[in-house]
């Protein structure tokens, strides 16, 4: 079965050109002009963008936390993602303390298998660090889980001390796993939380006040320093604070392999909503920051200090959020976003914050590269998976819980109008969403055994493909002049 | 006539993938797999890179200077370029004081027409600034010359004062012309030159000492400040000094539209060669800098502070250079490089300085974009000119005047071994160079009436295509939600 | 005649202590306790500060400019200074183009002799730079004029180009003269001025708009760069802009001997007053800057980036200012301040901007040191001139033209209340001002043949006394271990 | 008894002047000329400096550590100090976990009483942080111990986690106590130590390798961040690494009240000595750093980023050091320095690193101010203690264990020649050292109940006297205009 997506404006991380895209079964066969002869089906894309399917590398479907469970499971959450143009997620699997990592992974695999409408992979959240756990890191890589998550916050749950953090970073680096970090200093946060509660200051705004930006900045700088000591790269997840952005900026100018992700809610919302009547809806960690921070984060996207926009999608219902009405420490942390991400980021194009090519890079290409999914995912090129979105820049849509497809009964973007929305979403040649509605199927999504993030594979037989351009660190490389290809 | 370049590793500014490239007459028709059916001719590229033809935006063919004329004319110089994989040059036309700009342009056109083997455009060097000259800027744009060169050095010849410089920058910005700048402070340089000569310190090393790095740094910072006052972008030509690089770095972090070019000789040579027996051969302006500077410039390429590597190709023979044996002020300034550029920059890939995709960006894509040649030039995509190079990374070549194709009898890279060399060079579908030798023809090269550099065309009906990613300045853009495409 | 100033809080640049100051004829004999026995006269200072007399190193008494003459001559201007606690000024002498420097100096000497109530010295404003003028620099030093003023603005009047500027800086540095700089880029300013006038935009606010902060920042950075090339220190006069402050900050962190002065009006006023009904009153160059700049300048005083607060006192009457009602280019530039400086700076102590010791340093000690007047002037120590102020921190005063002692009929500080005012002012043991009024006498002030600024006298037999602490540059010094004193 | 120190060059933190100093019993009565009439004794100081007695705020006399005890007790250690011109020390008292702070203090008091030849005070090292210990902080202040030491290293001994660190900083700040910090990240250090030992890499150089500069930089930045969160100032003890200096520099430019101390050994020695045959002699924590670091630290002293030079004097004998011959973890940490400090710092004056006034500031005035001893200690002014040193800049001395007065049998400065040495040392009017030898007496030294460090006493009735100039933070202050004195 050959399908021609005809006449669209094909946008990749580097080019914007009018061309046809020829799909042959599950993959892209060619990008060019006059390719129509052999196609059995033609989809008109004139006047619209053709972009790679979105890659959201930070989701928490069905996560058990704070005594409840995030309301999107792998079925509803991946359907919402597909509606919004995202065709790949990387979710965070976990393990209980004492439980082998692969056992935890198996539990997450069981949740997703048979449920996911789109392709998915997993990071592994590390709850403790000891010789046994470090020894298990090699098994993760073999199982297609090429990244781990380390926590500098949540003492008693996920937080590990600096000695353990250093050992885990170093072991990950040795194996070519990328370590993603939750960078907030959990110790002083616990002091502040306890004091606010003891003082009866228990509203949602005190969730944010107990997690000041300064402590995210400090932890980010510390993560970067310990990664340098470990000789390893590091990935700062859900960066929200100006202080943290500054730490990343300095490190990248010094040539350190430091990567960072922010989320749509940090680009659109600030702490003022926490003081409103429904403040609990907006509680997440790190929290929303002071007015002005979104502008700085958009600047960070332009400068290249931030590499990825992912969602940290972890939605709850109003009812679930209300558990913490009298005590912010009881509010489950998390927001919706997996469906809105692509359009919210495109809105930044409309507002002149970023370019079209940067949009595609942030939403698909860069996350695919960093987490070992490229070039199967993240670009439009011969041989890549035919994960494609026809995106109509002339559409307008008012974001709302009334029309979104996730399970939550509210949206933090309620009433925000975006200019541009996916018109057709295809995965591996199959249309998931079009004007007729949703054609996905639970279980159609495949587990993605991810390769090594290319930035880490200096010693491996797989050539490094590309360096993110801005950062001053040197690419690792293969020897030249020996007939092998050098890295890109 | 349809030609298939089959099985190569296609490298663009963003992607590295194995694919065929289908050429239909003068343009690229498609990039993909299984495209061979319709091709009359197949060129095997397996195991080699397929890249866009090089774009060298800084040459001085046949330039009259210091009482002599650069030894490469448009015939020999563009043949040398083609041998090295460059299929487009933008040379610097000039006018005498009092002469209308278009009259000067016509003289340069006459030199190139009938001689050039490859496509070419022109910048215009401005020798004086007054109401008449500023009024003529509009005519430049209409003539396809969308950039001007302003000089902060060479008093009595090209140098203009800050009032004139400011006026010219502003007028260029209003029209959408990009101003390239020679950034050295000519006043103190003249003081130092006169003093060295008066003191009998007349060797080639004193050429460099009379043009200290500090004065390039100062002038670069001043150019950036005056461009900000003028509300215009600015392009720093032939950046050579750490101080200048620092000024650009700061400006880009502030989000200013400041672009910069360095040259291969600044990446490979330092001032030590000026004290050798043939120091005059290495005399150029700005001069070669102190040891260690090349490393900083490679870092600048990685960080994204530098956008372009062009050559400032302006070669002379040993005999011509010897005019200044007794007095460095009589040495004609300039070096060879137009043939070696692509390979020298690829050598940076081999050494781990930059990535494959960054190589292509610096050598072809970025210069084409900045100077209004993209997407016809500078990328591999459907609809672009079929200017292609098959580059063999397994080839080795010892650079030498004995084997180079320019007119000079020496090479500043004599004896340097590079790993990788063009195997086949094609322009608009015609093979210029292959294993059988040179197939070019004087006059086959076409004059390129360049469009507005896209960064400047905010108010024009031509959509801006792309922003260089690293710099923090906001892209100009079209309105969204009106059915038009937003910029990339 | 021995006088005891008894029981005051003696404040120097380093110490705050309660002690008596014993004055013997014209000098300070001792600072201590129990010194009263030998005194013929006792002045009670309990509960008040005893500080060194103020040193104002930037005044323009009786300056001819814009077709008029500043309304304070050396008599009225120095009386006003004395009323405010300043006992030393360094005024700017000038020469006409073609006129020998010492001839110009003689004209200024004639204005001051017989008129000045307080001690005074001169800087020399350089109107042109050629071999003759540079040769005359040595004569300045011999005449007790150890500093020159160079202008980067006012083309056709004072402005010199970068070649001349570099030569003058270098020659000054060789001789141990300190070069003070008016740092604004005059070329683009003239373009803007002409355009505003041509457009009919002639109000006082356009004076400021034609002299943007960016052009002060640029010129300051250029002056610093050219001073580095010249191997000379440099003193930035009347720094007003954030951009200029940033340039100084960077240079000092790099260890460059760069010094800077700001003025009271930049610490208290911003450009908003220029748009008011009496905008012309506030016209000076550099102009008042945007809101927020005063806070940054206070920060610069705290950080140590700024060394001196001087006044640029150059007042005019309302009638004189009105010459430019219809055209800002006709407004004579300048403001009052010589009387108010000490109290305005002390007000910064009250507001928590600076410390008591820093107040004394900025107003007296640092300017005396930098311009070769220390230790005779600028501190309270045995052997120093008995130039002393008893300053009452409990006094309040509403600044006003009705009560000030200068010749102008308005004050730019009208209505501002300061907390603290001089109660008694003494020069060389003579009381100039006390509760009974003014006791000064025209002609009592002496010309001060200033020594070399100590920062420059590395090769001289006079030991360097002190380095300003913050800047990273190394002090010059005498050999140790030879029985001579090392520098302070 | 009145003593006149006649004709010396009196050096304070601000002034250098030739004058007599009149001492009346234990205090300075006056500084001036012609004061001799009333003196019973005259000491000639012509041609020599008269400076305040040195104040060393970091010593560890008789410290029990690593299973042994530092070889200088309060008798031998303070005698050595006096020989070198130091008349005040602040030693570090400690408490065992579970022991009340004042009980620990009493043990240290007992060691010093009857033994010390010079005046002394104590900081308190905090071994644990809980509600009880925090409650005891108020008692420290009452007991004249106005500073605490917090440790980010030495897990299991002194190290506290970030939550505890934050609480302790905040409590100290509330009370006006200054928190001094040992800033190294102890967690990763322990990992590295264990690994080196397990690998048989046990030489003294591995002590340094297990404590990399990066971990001092990280901890310093973290201490600064947590102090900002706590709203408290912080004092970085024994800063040794470029990374830590950079963190302090950034914080001070931001106006944070961050203070820092370095030690003579970091200014004169680098890690190369650790690989020599007697490497163990040089083991201290933080360790000696890489070549080049001393230059950066001298620059830090010039810039004003570092406020104090203290010794961390904690000497051992060769025999004690040899305990760790086979295992660096068994080497007791510490070096000599209390006698050599003043001369080593003066050597920096001879070498042009710092000025004379800065010498006095770093060695006496600044530490006295920061730790609540000023103005009784640290300056030469009427009313201050007559702690004075006549320092002969013409003396030369080869530092050696053969001639030093401490108990250790080696000196880390063996063979270094200094230019300048104390000729006479006086405390509270009593001569301790002169040409006739040592006149001190064990027990003559008094315990100094220190006041609040003035920087912290915003809310107290004691006026703040002075702000260190360079840092951009605002001084706290009293209201003006109410008859009270404003702060200095």
CSV table of C-alpha atoms in Angstrom, one decimal, chain C residues 6 26 47 72 146 159 208 231 238 254 270 276 314 321 348 356 373 395 407 423:
chain,number,residue,atom,x,y,z
C,6,UNK,CA,36.3,68.0,70.3
C,26,UNK,CA,47.1,75.1,58.8
C,47,UNK,CA,27.1,64.1,68.2
C,72,UNK,CA,29.1,80.9,38.5
C,146,UNK,CA,48.6,66.2,36.2
C,159,UNK,CA,36.2,65.7,19.5
C,208,UNK,CA,18.6,63.4,25.4
C,231,UNK,CA,49.2,50.8,28.3
C,238,UNK,CA,30.5,61.9,34.4
C,254,UNK,CA,39.8,42.0,34.1
C,270,UNK,CA,16.0,60.9,35.3
C,276,UNK,CA,8.3,68.9,31.8
C,314,UNK,CA,28.2,74.3,35.2
C,321,UNK,CA,18.6,78.3,29.3
C,348,UNK,CA,22.6,57.9,50.2
C,356,UNK,CA,29.5,56.3,56.1
C,373,UNK,CA,46.1,65.8,46.1
C,395,UNK,CA,19.9,68.8,60.5
C,407,UNK,CA,24.5,82.4,41.0
C,423,UNK,CA,27.6,73.0,60.4
